[in-house]
Coordinates of C-alpha atoms in Angstrom, one line a residue:
M1 CA 122.2 68.0 88.7
M2 CA 122.4 70.2 91.9
F3 CA 123.8 66.9 93.4
R4 CA 126.6 66.6 90.8
L5 CA 127.1 70.3 91.2
A6 CA 127.6 69.8 95.2
L7 CA 129.7 66.5 94.7
I8 CA 132.2 68.4 92.4
S9 CA 132.4 71.3 94.6
T10 CA 133.1 68.9 97.6
L11 CA 135.8 67.3 95.7
F12 CA 137.3 70.4 94.8
V13 CA 137.4 71.3 98.4
S14 CA 138.8 68.0 99.6
A15 CA 141.5 67.9 97.0
S16 CA 142.7 71.6 97.7
A17 CA 142.6 70.9 101.4
L18 CA 145.2 68.0 100.8
S19 CA 147.7 70.8 99.5
G20 CA 147.5 72.1 103.0
P21 CA 148.3 70.6 106.5
T22 CA 146.3 67.1 106.4
E23 CA 145.9 64.2 108.8
S24 CA 143.8 62.2 106.1
V25 CA 145.3 58.6 105.6
E26 CA 145.4 59.6 101.8
G27 CA 146.8 62.8 102.5
K28 CA 149.7 61.6 104.5
K29 CA 150.8 59.3 101.6
I30 CA 150.8 62.3 99.1
M31 CA 152.4 64.8 101.4
S32 CA 155.2 62.2 102.3
K33 CA 156.2 61.8 98.9
A34 CA 156.2 65.5 98.5
R35 CA 158.5 66.0 101.3
E36 CA 160.7 63.3 100.0
L37 CA 160.9 65.2 96.6
N38 CA 161.5 68.4 98.5
G39 CA 164.1 67.0 100.8
Q40 CA 166.4 66.8 97.8
Y41 CA 167.2 70.2 98.0
E42 CA 168.0 72.3 100.9
E43 CA 166.5 75.8 100.9
D44 CA 168.4 78.9 101.7
L45 CA 166.3 80.6 104.4
S46 CA 168.6 83.6 105.0
W47 CA 166.0 86.0 103.8
M48 CA 163.9 85.0 106.9
T49 CA 166.2 87.2 108.9
K50 CA 164.8 90.3 107.4
F51 CA 161.0 89.2 108.9
S52 CA 159.2 89.2 111.9
M53 CA 156.4 86.4 112.6
K54 CA 153.2 87.2 113.5
F55 CA 150.3 85.0 114.9
Q56 CA 147.2 85.9 112.6
S57 CA 144.3 83.6 113.4
C58 CA 143.3 80.1 114.6
H59 CA 140.9 77.9 112.7
S60 CA 138.8 74.8 113.2
I61 CA 137.8 72.4 110.5
H62 CA 136.5 68.7 110.3
S63 CA 139.3 66.1 110.0
W64 CA 138.6 62.7 108.1
G65 CA 140.6 59.8 109.3
G66 CA 144.1 60.0 110.7
E67 CA 144.9 61.1 114.0
A68 CA 144.3 64.8 113.9
G69 CA 142.1 65.9 116.5
G70 CA 141.2 62.8 117.8
G71 CA 140.3 61.1 114.4
G72 CA 142.3 58.4 116.3
Q73 CA 141.5 55.7 113.6
E74 CA 143.7 54.8 110.4
D75 CA 140.5 53.2 108.7
G76 CA 139.1 56.5 107.1
V77 CA 135.8 56.0 109.1
A78 CA 136.2 58.2 112.4
H79 CA 136.0 62.3 112.0
G80 CA 136.9 64.7 114.4
S81 CA 138.3 68.5 114.7
Q82 CA 141.5 69.6 113.3
H83 CA 142.7 72.8 114.6
L84 CA 145.1 75.3 112.2
V85 CA 147.2 78.4 112.8
N86 CA 147.5 81.1 110.2
F87 CA 150.4 83.2 110.7
A88 CA 152.5 85.7 108.6
L89 CA 156.2 86.7 108.0
C90 CA 155.9 90.5 108.1
P91 CA 159.0 92.8 106.7
S92 CA 160.9 93.9 109.7
G93 CA 160.5 97.6 110.9
Q94 CA 157.2 97.9 109.1
K95 CA 153.7 98.7 110.9
S96 CA 152.0 96.2 108.4
C97 CA 152.5 93.0 106.8
S98 CA 152.5 94.2 103.0
G99 CA 155.2 92.2 101.1
G100 CA 155.0 89.5 103.5
G101 CA 153.9 86.1 103.4
E102 CA 151.0 83.9 104.7
Y103 CA 151.4 80.5 105.9
V104 CA 149.3 78.0 108.0
V105 CA 150.2 75.1 110.4
E106 CA 148.9 72.6 112.8
L107 CA 147.9 74.1 116.1
S108 CA 150.0 71.8 118.3
E109 CA 153.0 72.6 116.2
F110 CA 152.5 76.2 116.1
V111 CA 152.1 76.5 120.0
Q112 CA 155.1 74.0 120.9
A113 CA 157.5 76.0 118.8
Y114 CA 155.9 79.3 120.0
T115 CA 156.3 78.2 123.9
E116 CA 159.7 76.8 123.4
A117 CA 161.0 80.0 121.7
K118 CA 159.5 82.2 124.6
K119 CA 160.9 80.2 127.4
E120 CA 164.3 80.3 125.9
S121 CA 163.9 84.5 125.5
E122 CA 162.7 84.6 129.0
E123 CA 165.7 82.5 130.3
A124 CA 168.0 84.7 128.4
Q125 CA 166.6 87.7 129.9
C126 CA 166.6 86.3 133.5
E127 CA 170.2 85.2 133.1
A128 CA 171.3 88.8 131.7
V129 CA 169.5 90.5 134.7
Q130 CA 171.7 87.9 137.1
E131 CA 174.9 88.9 135.5
S132 CA 174.3 92.7 136.1
C133 CA 172.9 92.2 139.7
N134 CA 175.4 92.4 142.1
C135 CA 174.5 90.1 144.8
N136 CA 177.8 89.0 146.1
Y137 CA 177.5 90.7 149.3
Y138 CA 174.0 89.2 150.1
D139 CA 173.2 86.3 152.4
D140 CA 170.2 85.4 150.7
E141 CA 171.2 85.3 147.0
D142 CA 167.7 84.5 146.0
V143 CA 166.2 87.4 147.5
C144 CA 168.5 89.7 146.2
F145 CA 167.8 88.5 142.7
S146 CA 164.4 88.4 143.2
G147 CA 164.6 92.2 143.8
C148 CA 166.6 92.7 140.5
Y149 CA 164.0 91.0 138.7
S150 CA 161.1 92.9 139.8
K151 CA 163.2 96.2 138.9
A152 CA 163.6 95.0 135.8
G153 CA 160.1 93.8 135.5
L154 CA 160.5 90.1 134.8
D155 CA 158.5 88.4 137.6
F156 CA 158.4 85.3 135.5
C157 CA 162.0 84.9 136.5
V158 CA 160.8 84.1 140.0
E159 CA 160.3 80.2 140.3
D160 CA 157.2 79.1 141.7
E161 CA 156.9 75.4 142.6
N162 CA 153.1 75.2 142.2
E163 CA 153.3 77.1 139.0
F164 CA 150.9 75.6 136.3
E165 CA 153.3 73.7 133.3
I166 CA 151.7 74.9 130.1
E167 CA 154.2 72.8 128.4
D168 CA 152.4 69.5 129.4
Y169 CA 149.4 70.5 127.8
L170 CA 150.4 71.9 124.2
E171 CA 148.8 68.5 123.0
C172 CA 145.8 67.1 124.6
K173 CA 147.0 65.3 128.1
E174 CA 145.0 63.9 130.8
A175 CA 144.9 66.5 133.5
E176 CA 146.4 65.7 137.2
F177 CA 143.0 65.6 138.9
Q178 CA 140.0 63.5 138.8
N179 CA 136.2 63.9 139.8
N180 CA 134.9 61.9 142.9
Y181 CA 133.9 59.1 140.4
Y182 CA 137.6 58.6 139.4
Q183 CA 136.5 60.0 136.1
A184 CA 139.6 61.4 134.4
Y185 CA 139.8 64.7 132.4
Y186 CA 141.7 66.2 129.7
I187 CA 143.2 69.5 128.8
G188 CA 144.4 70.8 125.3
P189 CA 144.6 73.9 123.2
V190 CA 142.1 75.0 121.1
C191 CA 141.2 78.0 118.8
S192 CA 139.0 81.0 120.6
S193 CA 135.4 81.5 119.2
N194 CA 136.5 84.4 117.2
G195 CA 139.8 82.8 115.7
K196 CA 141.8 85.6 117.2
A197 CA 143.4 83.8 120.3
I198 CA 144.3 80.1 121.3
H199 CA 143.1 78.8 124.6
L200 CA 143.4 75.8 126.9
E201 CA 140.0 73.9 127.6
L202 CA 139.0 70.9 129.8
F203 CA 137.5 67.8 128.1
T204 CA 136.0 64.6 129.1
D205 CA 137.7 62.4 126.4
E206 CA 141.4 61.6 125.6
S207 CA 140.9 63.1 122.1
C208 CA 140.0 66.6 123.5
S209 CA 136.6 66.9 121.4
I210 CA 133.9 67.1 124.0
A211 CA 134.3 69.7 126.3
A212 CA 133.6 69.5 130.3
K213 CA 130.8 71.4 131.8
S214 CA 131.5 74.8 132.7
G215 CA 133.1 75.3 136.1
T216 CA 134.1 71.6 136.3
Y217 CA 138.0 72.7 136.5
E218 CA 137.1 75.2 139.7
K219 CA 135.3 72.6 141.1
Y220 CA 138.3 70.2 141.8
N221 CA 140.8 73.0 141.8
Y222 CA 139.8 74.8 144.7
S223 CA 138.0 77.3 142.8
A224 CA 141.0 78.1 140.6
S225 CA 140.6 79.0 137.2
L226 CA 142.1 76.9 134.1
P227 CA 145.1 78.9 133.2
Y228 CA 145.0 80.4 129.5
S229 CA 141.2 79.8 129.6
K230 CA 140.7 83.1 129.1
Q231 CA 144.1 84.6 128.2
S232 CA 145.6 83.8 124.9
M233 CA 148.6 81.4 125.0
V234 CA 150.2 83.5 122.0
S235 CA 150.6 87.1 121.5
N236 CA 149.8 89.0 118.2
D237 CA 153.2 91.0 118.8
L238 CA 155.9 90.6 115.9
V239 CA 158.5 88.3 116.6
S240 CA 161.9 88.8 115.1
C241 CA 163.1 85.8 112.9
K242 CA 166.7 87.1 113.1
Q243 CA 169.0 85.4 115.6
E244 CA 170.4 88.0 117.9
N245 CA 174.1 87.5 118.2
D246 CA 175.8 87.7 122.1
D247 CA 178.4 90.1 120.6
N248 CA 175.4 92.4 119.0
N249 CA 174.1 92.6 122.6
N250 CA 177.4 93.4 124.1
N251 CA 178.0 96.4 121.6
N252 CA 174.8 98.6 123.1
G253 CA 174.8 100.3 119.9
D254 CA 178.4 101.6 120.2
D255 CA 180.1 101.0 117.0
A256 CA 183.6 102.4 118.4
N257 CA 183.8 99.0 120.8
A258 CA 182.8 96.7 117.7
N259 CA 186.1 95.4 117.2
N260 CA 187.0 95.0 120.9
N261 CA 183.5 92.6 121.2
N262 CA 184.7 90.8 118.2
N263 CA 188.0 90.2 119.7
G264 CA 189.7 92.0 117.1
N265 CA 188.2 90.5 114.2
N266 CA 186.6 93.1 111.9
Y267 CA 184.5 90.7 109.6
Y268 CA 180.7 90.6 108.8
E269 CA 179.2 87.6 110.3
E270 CA 175.7 86.2 108.3
P271 CA 172.9 86.6 110.7
E272 CA 171.1 83.1 111.5
V273 CA 167.4 82.5 111.7
V274 CA 165.6 81.9 114.9
E275 CA 164.8 78.0 115.3
M276 CA 161.1 78.7 115.5
C277 CA 160.7 80.6 112.3
E278 CA 162.7 77.9 110.4
Q279 CA 160.8 75.1 111.9
L280 CA 157.3 76.5 111.4
Y281 CA 158.2 77.6 107.8
E282 CA 159.4 74.2 106.9
E283 CA 156.3 72.7 108.2
A284 CA 153.5 75.1 106.7
A285 CA 151.4 75.5 103.6
K286 CA 152.7 78.8 102.2
C287 CA 151.2 81.7 100.1
E288 CA 154.5 84.0 99.1
K289 CA 152.8 85.8 96.2
N290 CA 153.8 89.1 97.5
L291 CA 156.8 87.8 99.5
K292 CA 160.1 90.6 99.3
Y293 CA 163.4 89.6 99.3
K294 CA 162.8 86.3 97.9
N295 CA 163.4 85.6 94.1
S296 CA 160.1 85.3 92.5
A297 CA 161.0 82.2 91.0
Y298 CA 161.3 80.4 94.3
R299 CA 158.1 81.8 95.9
D300 CA 155.8 79.2 97.1
T301 CA 152.3 80.3 96.0
G302 CA 150.9 76.2 95.9
S303 CA 148.8 76.9 98.9
C304 CA 147.2 80.5 98.2
D305 CA 143.9 78.9 97.5
Y306 CA 143.6 76.5 100.2
I307 CA 144.6 79.3 102.6
Q308 CA 142.5 82.2 101.3
K309 CA 139.7 80.4 100.0
V310 CA 139.3 76.6 100.8
L311 CA 140.3 77.1 104.5
P312 CA 137.6 79.8 105.2
A313 CA 135.1 77.5 103.7
L314 CA 135.7 74.3 105.5
E315 CA 135.5 76.6 108.7
R316 CA 132.0 77.9 107.8
V317 CA 130.8 74.2 107.4
Y318 CA 132.5 73.0 110.5
H319 CA 130.7 75.6 112.7
K320 CA 127.5 75.2 110.7
N321 CA 127.5 71.6 111.4
G322 CA 127.8 72.2 115.3
G323 CA 131.7 72.1 115.3
G324 CA 133.4 68.7 116.2
G325 CA 130.1 66.7 116.7
A326 CA 129.0 67.2 112.9
A327 CA 126.1 64.8 111.7
T328 CA 127.0 61.6 110.7
G329 CA 125.6 62.1 107.2
F330 CA 128.1 65.1 106.6
A331 CA 131.0 62.5 107.5
I332 CA 129.5 60.1 105.0
F333 CA 129.1 62.4 102.1
F334 CA 132.9 63.4 102.6
G335 CA 134.0 59.7 102.9
L336 CA 132.0 59.1 99.4
S337 CA 134.5 61.8 98.1
T338 CA 138.0 60.4 99.6
V339 CA 138.9 58.5 96.7
A340 CA 138.1 60.9 94.0
A341 CA 139.8 63.6 96.2
S342 CA 142.6 61.6 96.4
A343 CA 142.9 60.8 92.6
A344 CA 142.6 64.7 92.1
A345 CA 145.3 65.3 94.9
Y346 CA 147.8 63.1 93.2
Y347 CA 147.0 64.9 89.7
F348 CA 148.2 68.3 91.3
F349 CA 151.1 66.5 93.5
S350 CA 152.3 65.1 90.0
K351 CA 152.3 68.6 88.5
V352 CA 154.2 70.0 91.3
E353 CA 157.0 67.4 90.9
R354 CA 157.5 68.2 87.6
S355 CA 157.7 71.5 87.9
T356 CA 160.2 71.1 90.7
V357 CA 162.1 69.1 88.4
D358 CA 162.1 71.5 85.7
L359 CA 163.5 74.4 88.1
A360 CA 166.1 72.0 89.2
S361 CA 167.3 71.4 85.6
K362 CA 166.8 75.3 84.9
E363 CA 169.0 76.7 87.8
G364 CA 171.3 73.9 88.9
N365 CA 170.6 75.0 92.6
S366 CA 166.9 74.6 93.3
F367 CA 164.9 75.4 96.4
A368 CA 162.2 73.3 98.1

């Protein structure tokens, strides 16, 4: 009886997990159908301009089959680690995230979007300083600009040829050094032990699942520490999802000059959504039970159980079984449940499909 209850619980967890980010073979098939269905309608995301994005936590769980975290095989046998990021959309101007939504995406997707957005923001700040920095009469323009950057507190604007390129390691990739025996090492992003940060870590395998011995990076890099091994790759600060307009920046809060800066055209321009917010939102599992500014009929609550109940449970199992190197028996047990879990997931997918079609027939202009 206890075994039957355990099996039923496992099937529920496995089936529910497929409603969130997944890399299992069966999960890919089901999620591809869901994306095809949702792709029939283009959702209006203008409401997102009233929100700011906030990194909340990072989670590690076991992956089954697929390629996540080094599963690497499509035969449903191999298992490894899957890293997920939980982020929130919080109403802008609030100190709390009350009235916001909760979302989960793959760690690699989050750090790629975040890093790209951060780089674009920094480049824009550097260009703004250059435009206001009068270096026309200086023999060495770079020295002049460097002084302006320093005054503005933008030290990142000064280029360093030896600077570590974080963009190269947003996914597991071979490091640019080897040991004395020509053994390759790999660098990739991982969740911190408390889940409150994302770090880079050194590994001995190409799937970034076997951590290298402490001090290995320092040994072959002149005692220098691996960047972001202690400092988080992402910030907990709120990032506005509203695209700043250049004209608005030039106004400097002076409404009297608004017409001049808009070439005399007095009209309202619809604000745009920051690409990072739009990209991550489209890829994420969603829980929007209490989301403001979005019609309750269009709120996506399909992954609330996964985000709030299933994911924490899977992470507890992950850490209890020693992280990525879980016991073979654990993997086999999950393997036996794959077929039944897939059937259950397909049942839930069918319900989503029917509800989406019903919504389309009622409103005529449905959202994904």
